[in-house]
Tab-separated table of C-alpha atoms and ligand atoms in Angstrom:
chain	number	residue	atom	x	y	z
A	131	MET	CA	203.378	45.444	30.934
A	132	SER	CA	202.871	42.266	31.417
A	133	PHE	CA	204.077	38.939	31.290
A	134	LEU	CA	205.354	35.717	32.754
A	135	LYS	CA	209.215	35.578	33.704
A	136	THR	CA	211.241	33.170	34.829
A	137	ASN	CA	214.815	32.600	35.689
A	138	VAL	CA	217.720	30.404	34.220
A	139	ASN	CA	221.353	29.546	33.439
A	140	LEU	CA	222.262	29.254	29.752
A	141	ARG	CA	224.792	27.336	28.024
A	142	LEU	CA	224.950	28.977	25.033
A	143	ALA	CA	225.731	27.031	21.435
A	144	GLY	CA	229.049	28.115	19.359
A	145	LEU	CA	229.940	30.163	22.583
A	146	SER	CA	232.278	29.344	25.618
A	147	ASN	CA	231.276	26.839	28.057
A	148	ALA	CA	230.441	30.271	30.387
A	149	VAL	CA	227.061	29.964	31.782
A	150	HIS	CA	224.791	33.414	31.515
A	151	HIS	CA	222.264	34.164	34.176
A	152	ALA	CA	218.782	35.505	31.844
A	153	ASP	CA	215.517	36.438	32.471
A	154	VAL	CA	212.773	34.085	29.676
A	155	VAL	CA	209.668	35.662	29.229
A	156	ALA	CA	206.826	34.290	27.496
A	157	LEU	CA	205.699	37.309	25.434
A	158	THR	CA	203.268	35.024	23.859
A	159	LYS	CA	202.249	31.486	24.123
A	160	LEU	CA	204.402	31.189	20.428
A	161	SER	CA	207.150	33.668	21.138
A	162	CYS	CA	209.696	34.227	24.697
A	163	LEU	CA	212.800	36.650	25.355
A	164	VAL	CA	215.438	35.394	26.445
A	165	LEU	CA	216.800	38.805	28.317
A	166	PRO	CA	220.838	39.064	30.050
A	167	HIS	CA	219.976	39.292	33.310
A	168	GLU	CA	222.008	42.402	33.652
A	169	HIS	CA	219.677	43.938	31.771
A	170	SER	CA	216.923	42.910	34.201
A	171	ALA	CA	216.072	46.613	35.212
A	172	LEU	CA	214.301	46.757	31.907
A	173	LEU	CA	211.515	44.465	32.788
A	174	GLN	CA	210.491	46.532	34.935
A	175	PRO	CA	207.981	48.746	34.612
A	176	GLU	CA	208.164	52.026	33.469
A	177	SER	CA	208.672	54.020	36.792
A	178	ILE	CA	205.643	56.215	36.991
A	179	TRP	CA	206.227	59.970	37.454
A	180	SER	CA	209.219	61.840	37.971
A	181	ALA	CA	210.648	60.453	34.490
A	182	GLU	CA	211.659	63.363	32.686
A	183	LYS	CA	211.875	65.636	36.938
A	184	SER	CA	214.832	65.022	39.056
A	185	LEU	CA	214.157	65.648	43.003
A	186	GLU	CA	215.239	69.487	42.964
A	187	THR	CA	212.933	70.396	41.038
A	188	CYS	CA	209.406	68.812	41.385
A	189	SER	CA	207.103	69.367	44.017
A	190	PRO	CA	207.892	69.033	47.460
A	191	VAL	CA	205.047	66.251	47.491
A	192	GLU	CA	206.462	64.432	44.908
A	193	HIS	CA	209.568	64.584	46.564
A	194	ILE	CA	208.126	63.026	49.590
A	195	LEU	CA	206.274	59.951	47.555
A	196	HIS	CA	209.514	59.153	45.453
A	197	LEU	CA	210.454	55.581	45.910
A	198	GLU	CA	214.246	53.802	44.704
A	199	PRO	CA	213.385	50.724	43.680
A	200	ILE	CA	215.379	47.397	45.472
A	201	GLU	CA	214.975	45.140	43.455
A	202	VAL	CA	211.695	43.679	41.161
A	203	ASP	CA	208.468	44.677	43.798
A	204	THR	CA	210.622	46.648	46.359
A	205	PHE	CA	210.908	49.276	46.851
A	206	GLN	CA	212.595	51.708	49.667
A	207	GLY	CA	210.702	55.325	50.493
A	208	ILE	CA	212.199	57.700	53.528
A	209	THR	CA	210.856	60.422	56.073
A	210	LEU	CA	212.467	63.567	54.998
A	211	PRO	CA	213.720	65.502	57.026
A	212	ASP	CA	210.563	68.717	56.108
A	213	ALA	CA	207.584	65.824	55.487
A	214	PRO	CA	205.231	66.101	58.021
A	215	LYS	CA	205.310	64.119	60.758
A	216	PHE	CA	203.487	63.228	64.109
A	217	GLY	CA	206.445	62.054	66.151
A	218	HIS	CA	206.744	58.616	64.214
A	219	VAL	CA	205.773	58.224	60.326
A	220	PHE	CA	202.686	60.510	59.255
A	221	GLY	CA	200.152	58.283	58.419
A	222	GLY	CA	199.348	59.824	54.814
A	223	GLN	CA	203.020	59.440	53.869
A	224	LEU	CA	202.504	55.419	54.318
A	225	VAL	CA	199.369	55.179	52.237
A	226	GLY	CA	201.221	58.032	49.208
A	227	GLN	CA	204.629	55.371	49.518
A	228	ALA	CA	202.765	52.178	49.645
A	229	LEU	CA	200.271	53.715	46.807
A	230	ALA	CA	202.740	54.044	44.633
A	231	ALA	CA	204.349	50.843	44.853
A	232	VAL	CA	202.149	48.624	43.601
A	233	SER	CA	201.256	51.690	41.149
A	234	LYS	CA	204.740	51.126	40.055
A	235	SER	CA	203.815	47.370	39.567
A	236	VAL	CA	201.202	47.316	37.436
A	237	ASP	CA	200.232	48.126	33.459
A	238	CYS	CA	200.230	51.438	33.529
A	239	LEU	CA	196.774	51.717	31.419
A	240	LYS	CA	195.099	50.197	35.176
A	241	VAL	CA	194.881	53.084	37.971
A	242	VAL	CA	193.488	52.887	41.349
A	243	HIS	CA	190.375	52.812	42.024
A	244	SER	CA	190.176	51.198	45.527
A	245	SER	CA	192.485	51.006	48.496
A	246	HIS	CA	192.269	49.425	51.988
A	247	ALA	CA	195.463	50.344	54.839
A	248	TYR	CA	196.035	49.140	58.654
A	249	PHE	CA	198.215	51.120	60.381
A	250	LEU	CA	199.816	48.403	62.280
A	251	LEU	CA	202.494	49.895	63.997
A	252	ALA	CA	204.286	53.398	64.922
A	253	GLY	CA	207.037	53.948	61.922
A	254	ASP	CA	210.260	54.908	63.001
A	255	VAL	CA	211.079	58.452	60.923
A	256	ASN	CA	214.763	57.983	60.804
A	257	ILE	CA	214.932	55.101	59.129
A	258	PRO	CA	214.013	54.212	55.633
A	259	ILE	CA	210.701	51.724	55.351
A	260	ILE	CA	210.617	49.275	52.596
A	261	TYR	CA	207.665	48.650	50.869
A	262	LYS	CA	206.814	44.894	49.537
A	263	VAL	CA	204.871	44.548	46.718
A	264	LYS	CA	202.568	41.150	45.975
A	265	ARG	CA	201.177	40.680	42.362
A	266	LEU	CA	197.432	39.238	43.885
A	267	ARG	CA	195.753	38.850	40.598
A	268	ASP	CA	196.461	40.533	36.664
A	269	GLY	CA	193.129	40.525	34.368
A	270	LYS	CA	191.808	41.964	31.068
A	271	SER	CA	190.479	44.882	33.010
A	272	PHE	CA	191.465	44.417	36.563
A	273	ALA	CA	194.764	43.916	38.473
A	274	THR	CA	194.972	43.493	42.622
A	275	ARG	CA	197.911	44.237	44.486
A	276	LYS	CA	199.091	43.891	48.214
A	277	VAL	CA	201.801	45.950	49.469
A	278	ASP	CA	203.503	45.737	53.114
A	279	ALA	CA	205.806	48.543	54.176
A	280	ILE	CA	208.138	47.373	56.909
A	281	GLN	CA	211.278	48.186	59.492
A	282	LYS	CA	213.412	46.416	60.401
A	283	GLY	CA	211.732	43.396	59.971
A	284	ASN	CA	208.211	44.114	61.426
A	285	VAL	CA	205.440	44.945	59.194
A	286	ILE	CA	204.497	48.315	60.168
A	287	PHE	CA	201.477	48.667	57.436
A	288	THR	CA	199.964	47.067	55.049
A	289	LEU	CA	197.246	48.118	52.105
A	290	LEU	CA	195.725	46.019	49.083
A	291	ALA	CA	194.469	47.784	46.387
A	292	SER	CA	192.252	47.203	43.329
A	293	PHE	CA	193.033	48.511	39.870
A	294	GLN	CA	190.931	48.981	36.698
A	295	LYS	CA	191.408	49.940	33.108
A	296	GLU	CA	189.815	53.013	31.604
A	297	GLU	CA	185.623	51.913	30.482
A	298	LEU	CA	182.474	53.829	29.620
A	299	GLY	CA	179.773	52.877	31.393
A	300	PHE	CA	176.411	54.438	33.561
A	301	GLN	CA	177.200	57.639	36.167
A	302	HIS	CA	175.205	58.892	37.982
A	303	GLN	CA	175.756	61.459	41.490
A	304	GLU	CA	173.385	62.242	43.850
A	305	VAL	CA	175.701	64.429	46.416
A	306	PRO	CA	175.831	67.637	45.356
A	307	MET	CA	178.859	69.507	45.849
A	308	PRO	CA	178.527	71.811	49.167
A	309	SER	CA	177.969	75.263	48.931
A	310	VAL	CA	181.645	76.977	50.069
A	311	PRO	CA	183.705	80.158	49.650
A	312	THR	CA	186.362	79.679	46.751
A	313	PRO	CA	189.340	78.913	47.524
A	314	ASP	CA	190.932	82.608	46.107
A	315	GLU	CA	188.444	83.548	49.353
A	316	LEU	CA	189.436	81.827	51.933
A	317	LEU	CA	192.967	82.586	53.602
A	318	SER	CA	196.119	79.881	53.789
A	319	MET	CA	197.346	78.533	56.701
A	320	GLU	CA	200.633	80.438	56.780
A	321	GLU	CA	197.907	83.648	56.431
A	322	LEU	CA	195.885	82.148	58.692
A	323	ARG	CA	198.662	81.510	61.480
A	324	GLU	CA	199.272	84.998	61.579
A	325	GLN	CA	196.026	85.890	62.297
A	326	ARG	CA	195.822	83.905	65.436
A	327	LEU	CA	198.813	84.924	66.946
A	328	THR	CA	197.423	88.633	67.182
A	329	ASP	CA	193.728	87.503	67.802
A	330	PRO	CA	191.542	88.947	70.790
A	331	ARG	CA	189.525	86.105	71.101
A	332	LEU	CA	192.013	83.591	71.468
A	333	PRO	CA	193.184	82.492	75.057
A	334	ARG	CA	196.800	84.531	75.736
A	335	THR	CA	198.295	81.131	76.536
A	336	TYR	CA	196.434	79.142	72.993
A	337	ARG	CA	198.489	82.874	71.307
A	338	ASN	CA	202.065	81.512	72.555
A	339	LYS	CA	201.615	79.051	72.043
A	340	VAL	CA	201.065	79.123	68.300
A	341	ALA	CA	203.656	81.564	67.835
A	342	THR	CA	206.651	79.344	69.712
A	343	ALA	CA	205.092	76.586	68.160
A	344	LYS	CA	207.416	75.092	65.114
A	345	PHE	CA	206.585	75.739	62.107
A	346	ILE	CA	207.506	73.658	59.214
A	347	PRO	CA	205.135	74.549	56.174
A	348	TRP	CA	202.994	71.676	54.580
A	349	PRO	CA	203.574	69.919	50.433
A	350	ILE	CA	199.714	70.315	50.750
A	351	GLU	CA	198.042	74.141	50.683
A	352	ILE	CA	195.305	73.832	52.695
A	353	ARG	CA	192.372	76.572	52.492
A	354	PHE	CA	189.569	76.168	55.526
A	355	CYS	CA	186.462	77.161	54.598
A	356	GLU	CA	185.491	77.958	57.411
A	357	PRO	CA	188.332	79.475	59.710
A	358	SER	CA	186.555	79.589	63.449
A	359	PRO	CA	188.146	81.440	66.440
A	360	SER	CA	188.272	78.265	68.118
A	361	THR	CA	191.126	75.798	69.661
A	362	ASN	CA	192.255	72.446	69.955
A	363	GLN	CA	190.742	73.802	73.855
A	364	THR	CA	187.470	74.663	72.773
A	365	LYS	CA	184.595	72.160	71.493
A	366	SER	CA	183.292	72.484	68.113
A	367	PRO	CA	180.705	70.052	65.891
A	368	PRO	CA	182.419	67.060	64.328
A	369	SER	CA	182.657	68.242	60.643
A	370	LEU	CA	185.598	69.829	58.273
A	371	LYS	CA	185.696	71.287	54.708
A	372	PHE	CA	189.096	72.422	53.261
A	373	TRP	CA	190.032	73.219	49.799
A	374	PHE	CA	193.669	71.776	48.934
A	375	ARG	CA	196.242	71.449	46.426
A	376	ALA	CA	199.727	70.478	46.015
A	377	LYS	CA	202.554	73.344	45.931
A	378	GLY	CA	204.161	73.236	42.744
A	379	LYS	CA	202.972	71.587	39.608
A	380	LEU	CA	202.587	67.830	39.337
A	381	SER	CA	204.280	65.229	36.948
A	382	ASP	CA	201.785	64.122	34.983
A	383	ASP	CA	200.729	61.372	35.907
A	384	GLU	CA	197.140	60.320	37.110
A	385	ALA	CA	198.112	57.363	39.491
A	386	LEU	CA	200.803	60.410	40.975
A	387	HIS	CA	197.841	62.988	41.629
A	388	ARG	CA	195.979	59.618	43.322
A	389	CYS	CA	198.900	59.293	45.923
A	390	VAL	CA	198.586	63.099	46.739
A	391	ALA	CA	194.960	62.874	47.315
A	392	ALA	CA	195.684	59.642	49.493
A	393	PHE	CA	198.217	61.366	51.223
A	394	THR	CA	196.071	64.646	52.067
A	395	ALA	CA	193.291	62.520	53.196
A	396	ASP	CA	195.329	61.452	55.938
A	397	LEU	CA	196.126	65.176	57.348
A	398	VAL	CA	193.739	66.776	59.429
A	399	SER	CA	190.344	64.544	58.536
A	400	VAL	CA	190.012	62.144	61.263
A	401	HIS	CA	190.766	65.289	63.897
A	402	ALA	CA	187.016	66.358	63.392
A	403	SER	CA	185.797	63.274	65.393
A	404	MET	CA	187.720	65.025	68.473
A	405	ASN	CA	185.942	68.589	68.026
A	406	PRO	CA	183.150	67.571	69.787
A	407	HIS	CA	185.443	66.440	73.096
A	408	ARG	CA	187.913	69.087	72.916
A	409	GLN	CA	188.443	70.936	76.553
A	410	ARG	CA	190.717	72.738	78.784
A	411	GLY	CA	194.539	71.050	79.942
A	412	LEU	CA	193.116	67.904	77.645
A	413	LYS	CA	195.466	65.470	76.428
A	414	ILE	CA	195.587	62.971	74.255
A	415	ASP	CA	197.297	59.982	72.082
A	416	VAL	CA	195.630	60.195	68.441
A	417	MET	CA	196.806	57.775	65.951
A	418	SER	CA	195.052	56.896	63.194
A	419	LEU	CA	194.044	53.501	62.522
A	420	ASP	CA	192.329	52.788	58.541
A	421	HIS	CA	192.134	54.479	55.445
A	422	SER	CA	189.870	53.443	52.967
A	423	MET	CA	189.506	55.557	49.585
A	424	TRP	CA	187.612	54.765	46.255
A	425	PHE	CA	188.586	56.934	43.418
A	426	HIS	CA	185.717	57.406	41.288
A	427	ARG	CA	187.625	60.048	38.877
A	428	PRO	CA	190.358	61.614	37.275
A	429	ILE	CA	191.978	63.605	39.970
A	430	ARG	CA	194.182	66.315	39.660
A	431	ALA	CA	196.037	67.158	42.979
A	432	ASP	CA	197.425	70.704	41.658
A	433	ASP	CA	194.459	72.030	41.044
A	434	TRP	CA	191.857	72.814	43.960
A	435	VAL	CA	190.222	70.255	45.138
A	436	LEU	CA	187.229	70.100	47.692
A	437	PHE	CA	187.716	67.944	50.736
A	438	VAL	CA	184.035	67.804	53.106
A	439	ILE	CA	184.736	65.502	56.035
A	440	PHE	CA	181.880	64.320	58.843
A	441	SER	CA	182.572	62.425	61.866
A	442	PRO	CA	179.225	60.280	62.301
A	443	THR	CA	180.252	58.885	65.710
A	444	ALA	CA	183.139	58.180	67.967
A	445	PHE	CA	182.750	55.019	70.192
A	446	ASN	CA	185.169	52.689	71.655
A	447	ALA	CA	188.416	55.214	71.796
A	448	ARG	CA	187.878	55.043	68.183
A	449	GLY	CA	186.776	58.212	66.131
A	450	PHE	CA	185.362	58.113	62.476
A	451	VAL	CA	185.129	59.963	59.630
A	452	THR	CA	184.040	59.924	55.849
A	453	GLY	CA	185.067	62.364	53.428
A	454	GLN	CA	184.268	63.421	50.019
A	455	MET	CA	186.282	65.322	47.314
A	456	PHE	CA	185.045	67.482	44.457
A	457	ASN	CA	186.531	69.029	41.590
A	458	GLN	CA	185.287	72.512	41.397
A	459	LYS	CA	183.057	71.729	38.907
A	460	GLY	CA	180.995	70.161	42.019
A	461	GLU	CA	181.750	66.144	40.908
A	462	LEU	CA	182.809	63.902	43.068
A	463	LEU	CA	185.827	62.469	42.471
A	464	ILE	CA	186.735	60.222	45.990
A	465	SER	CA	184.861	59.081	48.520
A	466	PHE	CA	186.799	58.333	51.802
A	467	PHE	CA	186.588	56.322	55.225
A	468	GLN	CA	188.894	56.133	57.871
A	469	GLU	CA	189.224	55.466	61.619
A	470	GLY	CA	191.506	57.062	64.487
A	471	LEU	CA	191.911	56.261	67.835
A	472	GLY	CA	192.096	58.881	70.834
A	473	ARG	CA	192.888	58.141	74.074
A	474	LYS	CA	193.219	60.532	77.168
A	475	ARG	CA	196.824	61.020	78.016
A	476	ILE	CA	197.705	58.266	80.478
A	477	PRO	CA	201.264	59.712	81.994
A	478	LYS	CA	203.952	57.150	81.577
A	479	ARG	CA	206.816	56.053	83.965
A	480	SER	CA	209.251	55.991	81.857
A	481	ALA	CA	209.725	57.688	77.857
A	482	THR	CA	207.963	55.348	75.541
A	483	ASN	CA	210.347	53.703	72.763
A	484	SER	CA	209.657	52.838	69.201
A	485	LYS	CA	208.144	48.936	69.631
A	486	LEU	CA	209.855	48.139	66.339
B	731	LIG	C1	187.846	60.082	68.913
B	731	LIG	C2	188.845	60.123	68.454
B	731	LIG	C3	189.875	60.800	67.532
B	731	LIG	C4	190.559	60.107	67.325
B	731	LIG	C5	191.702	61.095	66.257
B	731	LIG	C6	192.695	60.545	65.566
B	731	LIG	C7	193.609	61.212	65.056
B	731	LIG	C8	194.760	61.553	63.951
B	731	LIG	C9	195.893	61.619	63.485
B	731	LIG	C10	197.061	60.985	62.490
B	731	LIG	C11	198.247	61.141	62.941
B	731	LIG	C12	198.973	60.039	62.233
B	731	LIG	O1	199.492	59.798	60.976
B	731	LIG	S1	198.757	58.579	63.160
B	731	LIG	C13	200.272	57.615	62.333
B	731	LIG	C14	200.011	56.420	61.730
B	731	LIG	N1	199.218	55.668	62.421
B	731	LIG	C15	200.142	54.560	63.027
B	731	LIG	O2	201.310	55.105	62.667
B	731	LIG	C16	199.326	53.507	63.811
B	731	LIG	C17	200.232	52.765	64.037
B	731	LIG	N2	199.335	51.179	64.919
B	731	LIG	C18	199.644	51.028	66.274
B	731	LIG	O3	200.689	51.765	67.023
B	731	LIG	C19	199.380	49.969	67.321
B	731	LIG	O4	198.487	48.939	66.336
B	731	LIG	C20	197.892	50.580	67.963
B	731	LIG	C21	198.854	51.223	69.122
B	731	LIG	C22	197.085	51.430	67.585
B	731	LIG	C23	197.677	49.127	68.352
B	731	LIG	O5	198.695	48.490	68.804
B	731	LIG	P1	198.305	48.011	70.322
B	731	LIG	O6	199.613	47.131	70.702
B	731	LIG	O7	197.036	46.880	70.870
B	731	LIG	O8	198.409	49.073	71.857
B	731	LIG	P2	197.960	49.074	72.918
B	731	LIG	O9	197.959	48.158	74.271
B	731	LIG	O10	195.968	49.589	72.963
B	731	LIG	O11	198.845	50.465	73.944
B	731	LIG	C24	200.108	50.629	73.151
B	731	LIG	C25	200.570	51.605	73.934
B	731	LIG	O12	200.253	52.856	74.872
B	731	LIG	C26	199.738	52.660	76.132
B	731	LIG	N3	198.455	53.118	76.499
B	731	LIG	C27	197.247	52.703	76.308
B	731	LIG	N4	196.555	53.701	77.062
B	731	LIG	C28	196.805	54.749	76.575
B	731	LIG	C29	196.914	55.893	76.977
B	731	LIG	N5	195.255	56.239	77.373
B	731	LIG	N6	197.809	57.351	77.457
B	731	LIG	C30	198.818	56.806	77.404
B	731	LIG	N7	199.408	55.415	76.472
B	731	LIG	C31	198.397	55.016	77.017
B	731	LIG	C32	199.735	51.243	76.457
B	731	LIG	O13	200.412	50.586	77.860
B	731	LIG	C33	200.601	50.969	75.306
B	731	LIG	O14	202.335	51.609	75.563
B	731	LIG	P3	203.709	49.664	75.512
B	731	LIG	O15	203.063	48.486	76.793
B	731	LIG	O16	203.679	50.091	74.685
B	731	LIG	O17	204.621	50.648	76.355
C-alpha cells in the first residue's frame, strides 16, 4: 500500500461548526479519501506476521522480534528476559527488529533484498528500543528505507534496506553447497553441552566453567557440522559451518523469515575470526560493528538452513567474516558480510557504565 497523505482540519457543510481532524489520502490523481483522524490506524500497512497468532503461542524468535506500533513509522521493541544477550542488546536482535520495522512500512508485495547496518552504541537491555523509519523512496519495483534504533534520545543502531517486487530474470549459481552431514546426524546445542561436561579430552577447568555457566537455550536451534573438542582456549581455523532453524513454527510471511535469518546471522558468525587467536587465559572484549546481507532467494527460517562462514582476514582489532546460507536443496539463499571488534581486555579501574 502506498499513497500520499496529508492532515487537515475540516468544517463539514450542513453540520455543526465543530472542527474535525482528518487524514486526506490521494488514491489516484482524480479521487481522494477523507478519513476521520481517529481511524488513522486503518492507513497503517497491515501488520506483518503475528496477525492470527497471540504472542504466547508464536515461536520464541517471533516473540523477540515483535514490535508495538507507536505511531506511523515508529515502533517499540523490547529485550525479552530469555532473549540472547551479551551484556548489552544482542546485535542480531537489533538487525531483526529494525528489518521488521522497515518491512512494516513497505507494500507487502516488496520484500527486502539487501540491508546494511552499523552498531553505533551498546544497547541497554533494560529499556525499550524505539525504531524510527524514514521512507527514502517508493518506486514501482523497488522501495528504500532507513531506520534508526533509539534509546534515551541516542541513535544506537542504524540500518538501510532495499525492497523489491518479485520479477522474472536471469539466474545462475556458481557456488556449490559444501558437503556436510545432514542435521539429523548432528548433535543439538543441548546434547553438545552435555557431551562437553563429561568429555575427558577437555580440561577440567573448562568443563567446570561450562557446568556452572548460566545456560539459556537460544530461540534458534543450531547444529554444528564439525563439532570439535576445541574450547575457547584452543586455536582453530577461521571458519564455521552449522545448520540452523527457528524453534517452533513461524508465521507464513517471507518478511519474517528474512528477519529471522538476519537475527541468526549475528549469533556466532563473527566469532570465527577469533578462532586462530584463541589461547589459554586470553580475555577479549568483542562487539559486532556492522552487518550486511543480500537475500537472493526465498527462505524458510523454520526449516534447516546451512550457514557457511569464513574469515579471510583480521587486522586492526577488526575481524572480517563472509557467510552464505543454503537451503537443503543446495540453493544459495543469502550472502552475508560482517566485521566485529575484538580487543584484548585491559582491566578497567572502575566498572563501566552504559554510554547512553
Ligand atoms: C579478531 C576480531 C574478532 C571479533 C569477534 C567479534 C564477536 C562479536 C560478537 C557479537 C555480539 C554482539 O551482538 S555485540 C552487540 C552489537 N554491537 C554493539 O553493541 C557495538 C556498539 N558500538 C559501540 O559500542 C561503539 O561504536 C564502539 C565501542 C565499537 C566504538 O565506540 P568508540 O567511542 O569509538 O569506542 P572506543 O574509544 O574505541 O572504546 C570504548 C571503550 O572501550 C575502552 N577500551 C578500549 N580498548 C579496550 C580494551 N582493550 N579493553 C578494555 N576496554 C577498552 C575505551 O577506553 C572506552 O572506554 P570509555 O572511555 O568509554 O570508558
